[in-house]
C-alpha positions as semicolon CSV with decimal commas, in nm:
position;residue;x (nm);y (nm);z (nm)
1;X;14,718;-9,270;13,884
2;X;14,652;-8,970;13,747
3;X;14,720;-8,601;13,915
4;X;14,483;-8,359;13,903
5;X;14,839;-8,164;13,734
6;X;14,897;-8,420;13,488
7;X;14,458;-8,427;13,378
8;X;14,524;-8,005;13,379
9;X;14,825;-8,013;13,132
10;X;14,612;-8,218;12,872
11;X;14,374;-8,052;12,874
12;X;14,561;-7,786;12,825
13;X;14,753;-7,956;12,547
14;X;14,446;-8,072;12,416
15;X;14,309;-7,708;12,355
16;X;14,668;-7,580;12,214
17;X;14,615;-7,853;11,938
18;X;14,216;-7,758;11,888
19;X;14,367;-7,405;11,839
20;X;14,710;-7,475;11,651
21;X;14,546;-7,735;11,367
22;X;14,473;-7,645;11,007
23;X;14,169;-7,509;10,840
24;X;14,173;-7,634;10,508
25;X;13,962;-7,602;10,211
26;X;13,567;-7,497;10,224
27;X;13,452;-7,821;10,408
28;X;13,754;-7,808;10,677
29;X;13,816;-8,119;10,652
30;X;14,141;-8,207;10,869
31;X;14,300;-8,504;10,553
32;X;14,471;-8,355;10,334
33;X;14,292;-8,264;10,017
34;X;14,383;-8,358;9,666
35;X;14,523;-8,024;9,420
36;X;14,319;-8,144;9,153
37;X;14,125;-7,859;9,110
38;X;14,396;-7,611;9,164
39;X;14,581;-7,773;8,850
40;X;14,365;-7,800;8,616
41;X;14,263;-7,375;8,703
42;X;14,694;-7,359;8,760
43;X;14,715;-7,520;8,387
44;X;14,398;-7,280;8,253
45;X;14,625;-6,962;8,331
46;X;14,855;-7,073;8,082
47;X;15,089;-7,245;8,320
48;X;15,246;-7,605;8,416
49;X;15,068;-7,813;8,665
50;X;15,424;-8,010;8,736
51;X;15,434;-7,734;8,938
52;X;15,121;-7,795;9,192
53;X;15,207;-8,101;9,457
54;X;14,956;-8,405;9,403
55;X;14,806;-8,308;9,795
56;X;14,800;-8,019;9,967
57;X;15,187;-7,939;10,190
58;X;15,288;-7,744;10,494
59;X;15,214;-7,372;10,385
60;X;15,561;-7,229;10,573
61;X;15,719;-7,140;10,273
62;X;15,456;-6,917;10,134
63;X;15,520;-6,538;10,165
64;X;15,162;-6,384;10,057
65;X;14,906;-6,652;10,129
66;X;14,796;-6,726;10,457
67;X;15,006;-7,012;10,621
68;X;14,854;-7,339;10,618
69;X;14,802;-7,692;10,366
70;X;14,819;-7,577;10,054
71;X;14,842;-7,697;9,736
72;X;15,051;-7,368;9,665
73;X;15,448;-7,400;9,628
74;X;15,636;-7,063;9,584
75;X;15,695;-7,116;9,252
76;X;15,293;-7,081;9,208
77;X;15,244;-6,794;9,409
78;X;15,470;-6,610;9,232
79;X;15,362;-6,642;8,931
80;X;15,018;-6,645;9,034
81;X;15,114;-6,332;9,186
82;X;15,250;-6,201;8,848
83;X;14,961;-6,306;8,649
84;X;14,737;-6,136;8,920
85;X;14,896;-5,811;8,902
86;X;14,862;-5,841;8,511
87;X;14,521;-5,885;8,565
88;X;14,441;-5,565;8,711
89;X;14,690;-5,424;8,513
90;X;14,499;-5,522;8,204
91;X;14,157;-5,418;8,304
92;X;14,244;-5,057;8,413
93;X;14,421;-4,995;8,062
94;X;14,191;-5,187;7,859
95;X;13,934;-4,920;8,127
96;X;14,187;-4,641;7,954
97;X;14,226;-4,727;7,630
98;X;13,848;-4,664;7,562
99;X;13,805;-4,384;7,698
100;X;14,113;-4,242;7,570
101;X;13,953;-4,402;7,209
102;X;13,665;-4,193;7,209
103;X;13,864;-3,867;7,352
104;X;14,073;-3,977;7,057
105;X;13,834;-4,029;6,806
106;X;13,629;-3,687;6,886
107;X;13,911;-3,494;6,877
108;X;13,951;-3,661;6,506
109;X;13,576;-3,530;6,395
110;X;13,633;-3,205;6,507
111;X;13,965;-3,149;6,403
112;X;13,866;-3,256;6,035
113;X;13,521;-3,114;6,039
114;X;13,668;-2,740;6,129
115;X;13,895;-2,840;5,861
116;X;13,662;-2,895;5,599
117;X;13,516;-2,596;5,669
118;X;13,827;-2,363;5,651
119;X;13,849;-2,523;5,328
120;X;13,509;-2,436;5,194
121;X;13,567;-2,149;5,309
122;X;13,878;-2,099;5,082
123;X;13,699;-2,243;4,757
124;X;13,375;-2,037;4,771
125;X;13,598;-1,727;4,849
126;X;13,837;-1,847;4,483
127;X;13,566;-1,950;4,314
128;X;13,302;-1,614;4,340
129;X;13,574;-1,359;4,455
130;X;13,707;-1,477;4,025
131;X;13,378;-1,428;3,861
132;X;13,275;-1,162;4,053
133;X;13,644;-0,966;4,076
134;X;13,806;-1,070;3,793
135;X;14,198;-0,952;3,732
136;X;14,128;-0,768;4,104
137;X;14,156;-1,150;4,240
138;X;14,372;-1,340;4,016
139;X;14,639;-1,118;4,055
140;X;14,640;-1,058;4,426
141;X;14,536;-1,411;4,497
142;X;14,821;-1,533;4,710
143;X;14,688;-1,222;4,999
144;X;14,372;-1,387;5,032
145;X;14,519;-1,800;4,999
146;X;14,849;-1,645;5,277
147;X;14,557;-1,552;5,542
148;X;14,361;-1,892;5,498
149;X;14,674;-2,099;5,564
150;X;14,769;-1,851;5,833
151;X;14,489;-1,968;6,003
152;X;14,440;-2,305;5,987
153;X;14,854;-2,259;6,110
154;X;14,660;-2,070;6,464
155;X;14,438;-2,365;6,504
156;X;14,683;-2,621;6,486
157;X;14,810;-2,507;6,787
158;X;15,134;-2,267;6,584
159;X;15,265;-1,999;6,763
160;X;15,125;-1,732;6,568
161;X;14,963;-1,388;6,705
162;X;14,598;-1,438;6,550
163;X;14,582;-0,987;6,599
164;X;14,814;-0,940;6,400
165;X;14,755;-1,179;6,148
166;X;14,462;-1,016;6,075
167;X;14,561;-0,685;6,101
168;X;14,900;-0,780;5,848
169;X;14,566;-0,914;5,578
170;X;14,385;-0,584;5,600
171;X;14,726;-0,367;5,549
172;X;14,828;-0,573;5,203
173;X;14,486;-0,578;5,118
174;X;14,461;-0,204;5,087
175;X;14,776;-0,172;4,935
176;X;14,700;-0,433;4,688
177;X;14,311;-0,269;4,604
178;X;14,500;0,090;4,628
179;X;14,780;-0,030;4,334
180;X;14,496;-0,107;4,148
181;X;14,250;0,122;4,156
182;X;14,505;0,377;4,079
183;X;14,594;0,227;3,805
184;X;14,712;0,562;3,615
185;X;14,937;0,644;3,870
186;X;15,355;0,548;3,915
187;X;15,279;0,388;4,312
188;X;15,626;0,248;4,421
189;X;15,721;0,036;4,747
190;X;15,772;0,362;4,957
191;X;15,397;0,490;4,846
192;X;15,275;0,164;4,973
193;X;15,430;0,225;5,287
194;X;15,290;0,546;5,359
195;X;14,928;0,482;5,252
196;X;14,950;0,119;5,523
197;X;15,041;0,334;5,788
198;X;14,697;0,530;5,717
199;X;14,496;0,237;5,733
200;X;14,367;0,296;6,097
201;X;14,316;0,664;6,059
202;X;14,176;0,642;5,722
203;X;13,920;0,336;5,791
204;X;13,883;0,203;5,421
205;X;13,722;-0,140;5,463
206;X;13,463;0,051;5,772
207;X;13,360;-0,179;6,048
208;X;13,371;-0,490;5,960
209;X;13,784;-0,571;5,999
210;X;13,694;-0,536;6,405
211;X;13,359;-0,710;6,353
212;X;13,547;-1,013;6,167
213;X;13,808;-1,021;6,379
214;X;13,603;-0,977;6,622
215;X;13,421;-1,315;6,608
216;X;13,757;-1,533;6,429
217;X;13,918;-1,454;6,675
218;X;13,648;-1,591;6,925
219;X;13,559;-1,861;6,713
220;X;13,932;-1,997;6,654
221;X;14,027;-1,940;6,989
222;X;13,817;-2,159;7,122
223;X;13,817;-2,385;6,860
224;X;14,118;-2,455;6,946
225;X;14,177;-2,486;7,278
226;X;13,857;-2,724;7,239
227;X;14,124;-2,974;7,063
228;X;14,349;-2,945;7,217
229;X;14,220;-2,990;7,544
230;X;14,044;-3,274;7,376
231;X;14,503;-3,462;7,291
232;X;14,594;-3,327;7,711
233;X;14,310;-3,512;7,808
234;X;14,396;-3,827;7,570
235;X;14,713;-3,811;7,661
236;X;14,672;-3,796;8,039
237;X;14,465;-4,130;8,033
238;X;14,725;-4,298;7,808
239;X;15,010;-4,211;8,020
240;X;14,849;-4,334;8,374
241;X;14,704;-4,611;8,260
242;X;14,989;-4,720;8,207
243;X;15,142;-4,674;8,527
244;X;15,271;-4,981;8,634
245;X;15,107;-5,174;8,965
246;X;15,352;-5,161;9,307
247;X;15,504;-5,437;9,490
248;X;15,327;-5,400;9,744
249;X;15,013;-5,386;9,519
250;X;15,143;-5,705;9,318
251;X;15,126;-5,874;9,669
252;X;14,802;-5,756;9,796
253;X;14,584;-5,816;9,462
254;X;14,738;-6,214;9,491
255;X;14,642;-6,203;9,879
256;X;14,304;-6,091;9,734
257;X;14,291;-6,291;9,399
258;X;14,466;-6,670;9,406
259;X;14,468;-6,705;9,756
260;X;14,191;-6,897;9,861
261;X;14,247;-7,117;9,588
262;X;14,554;-7,167;9,768
263;X;14,452;-7,209;10,072
264;X;14,124;-7,487;9,916
265;X;13,867;-7,219;9,874
266;X;13,810;-7,195;9,478
267;X;13,470;-7,079;9,519
268;X;13,544;-6,799;9,798
269;X;13,504;-6,418;9,643
270;X;13,652;-6,095;9,813
271;X;13,443;-5,965;10,025
272;X;13,348;-5,578;9,843
273;X;13,516;-5,350;10,108
274;X;13,820;-5,553;10,071
275;X;13,889;-5,564;9,685
276;X;13,757;-5,181;9,741
277;X;13,995;-5,126;10,002
278;X;14,245;-5,271;9,824
279;X;14,208;-5,141;9,463
280;X;14,180;-4,768;9,655
281;X;14,518;-4,837;9,769
282;X;14,666;-4,938;9,450
283;X;14,518;-4,677;9,229
284;X;14,566;-4,416;9,537
285;X;14,792;-4,212;9,309
286;X;14,555;-4,153;9,053
287;X;14,294;-4,078;9,225
288;X;14,482;-3,831;9,311
289;X;14,358;-3,687;8,935
290;X;14,025;-3,636;8,996
291;X;13,995;-3,267;9,093
292;X;14,203;-3,166;8,798
293;X;14,056;-3,398;8,561
294;X;13,698;-3,244;8,705
295;X;13,823;-2,907;8,596
296;X;13,916;-2,921;8,296
297;X;13,573;-3,166;8,236
298;X;13,408;-2,859;8,364
299;X;13,629;-2,645;8,137
300;X;13,598;-2,797;7,826
301;X;13,188;-2,807;7,852
302;X;13,158;-2,476;7,871
303;X;13,440;-2,445;7,595
304;X;13,183;-2,677;7,419
305;X;12,869;-2,387;7,517
306;X;13,100;-2,133;7,350
307;X;13,126;-2,384;7,033
308;X;12,725;-2,439;7,023
309;X;12,603;-2,111;7,012
310;X;12,339;-2,078;6,703
311;X;12,586;-1,792;6,538
312;X;12,911;-2,010;6,634
313;X;13,222;-2,196;6,421
314;X;13,036;-2,300;6,107
315;X;12,861;-1,902;6,038
316;X;13,182;-1,763;6,095
317;X;13,415;-1,922;5,940
318;X;13,210;-1,979;5,602
319;X;13,144;-1,620;5,611
320;X;13,484;-1,549;5,551
321;X;13,445;-1,444;5,201
322;X;13,094;-1,228;5,217
323;X;13,332;-1,020;5,496
324;X;13,623;-0,973;5,323
325;X;13,405;-0,942;4,973
326;X;13,147;-0,663;5,197
327;X;13,501;-0,423;5,296
328;X;13,617;-0,470;4,951
329;X;13,332;-0,286;4,842
330;X;13,349;-0,020;5,128
331;X;13,689;0,088;5,025
332;X;13,590;0,102;4,616
333;X;13,262;0,230;4,658
334;X;13,463;0,511;4,867
335;X;13,777;0,505;4,660
336;X;13,810;0,858;4,523
337;X;13,775;1,008;4,922
338;X;14,041;0,734;5,083
339;X;14,283;0,843;4,728
340;X;14,184;1,267;4,875
341;X;14,316;1,198;5,216
342;X;14,626;1,020;5,103
343;X;14,704;1,239;4,821
344;X;14,672;1,441;5,094
345;X;14,904;1,286;5,388
346;X;15,101;1,112;5,123
347;X;15,159;1,388;4,815
348;X;15,026;1,268;4,468
349;X;15,183;1,048;4,323
350;X;15,271;1,030;3,970
351;X;15,035;1,004;3,683
352;X;15,122;0,649;3,423
353;X;14,846;0,546;3,290
354;X;14,441;0,520;3,266
355;X;14,295;0,370;3,575
356;X;14,179;-0,045;3,609
357;X;13,871;0,025;3,808
358;X;13,538;-0,181;3,716
359;X;13,225;-0,043;3,825
360;X;12,949;-0,323;3,705
361;X;13,202;-0,598;3,858
362;X;13,214;-0,388;4,210
363;X;12,869;-0,396;4,228
364;X;12,779;-0,748;4,135
365;X;13,024;-0,874;4,318
366;X;12,916;-0,845;4,670
367;X;12,537;-1,024;4,621
368;X;12,693;-1,323;4,467
369;X;12,944;-1,406;4,740
370;X;12,681;-1,352;4,966
371;X;12,433;-1,540;4,763
372;X;12,639;-1,878;4,747
373;X;12,721;-1,925;5,093
374;X;12,582;-2,297;5,228
375;X;12,393;-2,285;5,475
376;X;12,552;-2,454;5,828
377;X;12,499;-2,805;5,884
378;X;12,510;-2,760;6,252
379;X;12,731;-3,085;6,269
380;X;12,896;-2,870;6,500
381;X;12,621;-2,928;6,819
382;X;12,629;-3,282;6,750
383;X;13,009;-3,314;6,759
384;X;13,044;-3,058;7,072
385;X;12,738;-3,233;7,229
386;X;12,873;-3,610;7,209
387;X;13,215;-3,466;7,377
388;X;12,964;-3,295;7,656
389;X;12,791;-3,675;7,756
390;X;13,233;-3,877;7,725
391;X;13,313;-3,633;7,908
392;X;13,082;-3,574;8,194
393;X;12,964;-3,944;8,211
394;X;13,403;-3,986;8,276
395;X;13,421;-3,658;8,525
396;X;13,440;-3,962;8,812
397;X;13,662;-4,182;8,612
398;X;13,970;-4,220;8,820
399;X;13,832;-4,285;9,203
400;X;13,582;-4,475;9,008
401;X;13,835;-4,729;8,874
402;X;13,825;-4,919;9,206
403;X;13,458;-5,043;9,156
404;X;13,483;-5,116;8,792
405;X;13,736;-5,374;8,897
406;X;13,562;-5,473;9,172
407;X;13,264;-5,493;9,028
408;X;13,247;-5,827;8,881
409;X;13,503;-5,997;9,162
410;X;13,351;-5,990;9,458
411;X;13,146;-6,193;9,646
412;X;12,734;-6,082;9,589
413;X;12,400;-6,263;9,753
414;X;12,256;-6,332;10,050
415;X;12,459;-6,352;10,282
416;X;12,749;-6,258;10,118
417;X;12,967;-6,056;10,361
418;X;12,962;-6,342;10,645
419;X;13,114;-6,585;10,384
420;X;13,331;-6,382;10,139
421;X;13,691;-6,366;10,118
422;X;13,813;-6,151;10,388
423;X;14,183;-6,177;10,300
424;X;14,249;-6,482;10,595
425;X;13,915;-6,670;10,559
426;X;13,548;-6,670;10,476
427;X;13,397;-6,397;10,702
428;X;13,315;-6,088;10,714
429;X;13,575;-5,758;10,656
430;X;13,582;-5,597;10,990
431;X;13,849;-5,306;10,882
432;X;13,649;-4,916;10,769
433;X;13,655;-4,819;10,436
434;X;13,927;-4,626;10,279
435;X;13,889;-4,267;10,097
436;X;14,024;-4,159;9,751
437;X;14,369;-4,031;9,731
438;X;14,721;-4,068;9,812
439;X;14,720;-3,916;10,179
440;X;14,405;-4,133;10,229
441;X;14,559;-4,482;10,249
442;X;14,819;-4,360;10,511
443;X;14,626;-4,612;10,732
444;X;14,518;-4,844;10,445
445;X;14,473;-5,251;10,639
446;X;14,603;-5,377;10,303
447;X;14,800;-5,224;10,074
448;X;15,111;-5,085;10,228
449;X;15,197;-4,734;10,089
450;X;15,480;-4,464;10,153
451;X;15,253;-4,136;10,134
452;X;15,522;-3,903;10,089
453;X;15,636;-4,001;9,789
454;X;15,366;-3,981;9,478
455;X;15,415;-4,149;9,148
456;X;15,647;-3,841;8,941
457;X;15,447;-3,989;8,624
458;X;15,089;-3,874;8,747
459;X;15,232;-3,619;8,916
460;X;15,319;-3,511;8,567
461;X;14,963;-3,517;8,419
462;X;14,806;-3,363;8,689
463;X;15,050;-3,064;8,635
464;X;14,911;-3,070;8,264
465;X;14,539;-3,138;8,328
466;X;14,629;-2,783;8,558
467;X;14,790;-2,571;8,299
468;X;14,525;-2,699;7,976
469;X;14,235;-2,600;8,214
470;X;14,420;-2,232;8,285
471;X;14,416;-2,208;7,878
472;X;14,116;-2,346;7,793
473;X;13,946;-2,053;8,099
474;X;14,153;-1,812;7,948
475;X;13,996;-1,900;7,609
476;X;13,653;-1,902;7,694
477;X;13,786;-1,477;7,858
478;X;13,798;-1,439;7,483
479;X;14,229;-1,465;7,569
480;X;14,446;-1,531;7,311
481;X;14,668;-1,911;7,418
482;X;15,000;-2,044;7,310
483;X;15,017;-2,384;7,224
484;X;15,314;-2,667;7,117
485;X;15,201;-2,721;6,757
486;X;14,997;-3,123;6,775
487;X;14,891;-3,160;6,463
488;X;15,069;-3,469;6,492
489;X;15,001;-3,564;6,849
490;X;14,663;-3,699;6,855
491;X;14,764;-3,902;6,466
492;X;15,111;-4,027;6,586
493;X;15,230;-4,363;6,790
494;X;15,116;-4,133;7,118
495;X;14,772;-4,182;7,003
496;X;14,689;-4,559;7,036
497;X;14,440;-4,506;6,804
498;X;14,367;-4,625;6,440
499;X;14,207;-4,442;6,239
500;X;13,935;-4,715;6,214
501;X;13,897;-4,755;6,511
502;X;13,839;-4,411;6,627
503;X;13,482;-4,331;6,674
504;X;13,229;-4,140;6,913
505;X;13,121;-4,418;7,100
506;X;13,212;-4,369;7,441
507;X;13,283;-4,708;7,473
508;X;13,499;-4,865;7,228
509;X;13,738;-5,090;7,331
510;X;14,063;-5,262;7,178
511;X;14,248;-5,559;7,269
512;X;14,599;-5,509;7,550
513;X;14,855;-5,555;7,353
514;X;15,079;-5,420;7,594
515;X;15,303;-5,705;7,827
516;X;15,330;-5,561;8,139
517;X;15,653;-5,568;8,314
518;X;15,721;-5,846;8,537
519;X;15,840;-5,678;8,885
520;X;16,077;-5,915;9,062
521;X;16,010;-5,994;9,455
522;X;16,212;-5,801;9,714
523;X;16,517;-5,987;9,865
524;X;16,520;-6,180;10,152
525;X;16,603;-6,002;10,432
526;X;16,342;-5,726;10,298
527;X;16,048;-6,009;10,313
528;X;15,769;-5,913;10,548
529;X;15,887;-6,229;10,824
530;X;15,659;-6,499;10,956
531;X;15,488;-6,449;11,261
532;X;15,493;-6,736;11,552
533;X;15,130;-6,839;11,398
534;X;15,378;-7,000;11,117
535;X;15,466;-7,265;11,363
536;X;15,211;-7,347;11,545
537;X;15,103;-7,654;11,347
538;X;15,485;-7,828;11,426
539;X;15,479;-7,745;11,811
540;X;15,126;-7,939;11,751
541;X;15,326;-8,275;11,649
542;X;15,542;-8,217;11,959
543;X;15,250;-8,143;12,201
544;X;15,027;-8,457;12,040
545;X;15,326;-8,660;12,032
546;X;15,430;-8,554;12,431
547;X;15,031;-8,598;12,542
548;X;15,107;-9,024;12,349
549;X;15,350;-9,093;12,543
550;X;15,200;-8,977;12,896
551;X;14,883;-9,168;12,782
552;X;15,103;-9,490;12,747
553;X;15,242;-9,448;13,146
């Protein structure tokens, strides 16, 4: 006869057995399932199917996935964890490569066009000055060619004081013209030095040097800071996109991506908020770029507006020959007055010959230069407009990466919130959605992060963005800014952009060839210890055995 106590014991034992029995696959069957499906999936990833057992096995060995009956051995779990990290890293690199190519492509197009403007301007000066100023230009052509050389160096980022460069040009031009216009006198180096010191008092070129300096400085400072901003932005994207995922992140991605396969639920897709929390944790450091990245983009757009001015880059650069010719005409028209003042200050030089001045040539020089000035093609407006679009579209780039990665991974459709994978089973994901940035991940339920240890590579890029923004703001205020010469930066190995692939399109993508660094699992004593629930299946077996013995009595 059964006692009441024995009945209670049996009921309790059955209850424990029902609670501790593992769930199997999508259908929850208690029969050991075949692993043929995961064999096909595993082989499709390029692994050996021999790693996968024929039928499900007990999952006490699993270190990442929920423990229960599974088709994943430790070796399979390890390989899928590395695979999941590689796939996510490739998505990030792919997105970064696309944006970097767009930025580098814009740099190449703008840089090529700006240098072409300088070359066209110099060629126009050579052609027109040879025919209009004759020997006066030919004998002193080095003065003009050196000006263009210095302007190109400055634009490229050389540590050159632009104002001093322009002042030096006008000083040398004064000496050459004075010498050429006074061929009847013996003029030595000492006398020319005295002449050059009077340039501010005499103002032999009228107001043209001041006007030209104002426009050229404004244009070159803006153009130089603009291309440097493109280079800095592209380099930040390149470096940050190559930052590898952490060990903790790899575990979280594996749990989200391939643990459903190990649990026999290959059709289960992650819940939206679950995936977002995982990726916000994994990309917490990258999200901290957001503030300075937005500041840089906004300031770059302001500089683009400056370059898009109707009387902007093309007009200023192509008008240089006209400015210089006008200044030369002003001096030669007033040479008598200038000589009188200089003779009073520096003394009258000894006579030695006749003047070589040709008034007829001087008169037609100015008109010819102006007639040959090419009309602006307004190509700069198109270029800066394209940059505005790229920068505007990608202002939230770093905080949008989690959504980019999760967009085609998560469960969708009617009732998906209750049938999606939440990290343990098919059910609603309950934890709240995390905010962006490292500091916000202190309570992230999916990725364990030490918020006191930011990634140093990313911190360095944040500082570079901040410095570049400061320089751009100075450029907007017309202040000259110092840069390192980066003429090879966007064309070297660091740019990640081949000539034939750089274009103005904002969504170009190159195949990823970088192999991610395989990060090994931590030592055994560092692994997360299994909870007491991991031993419940074996407890169930003991209770069932005890129950059978009691029923036989």
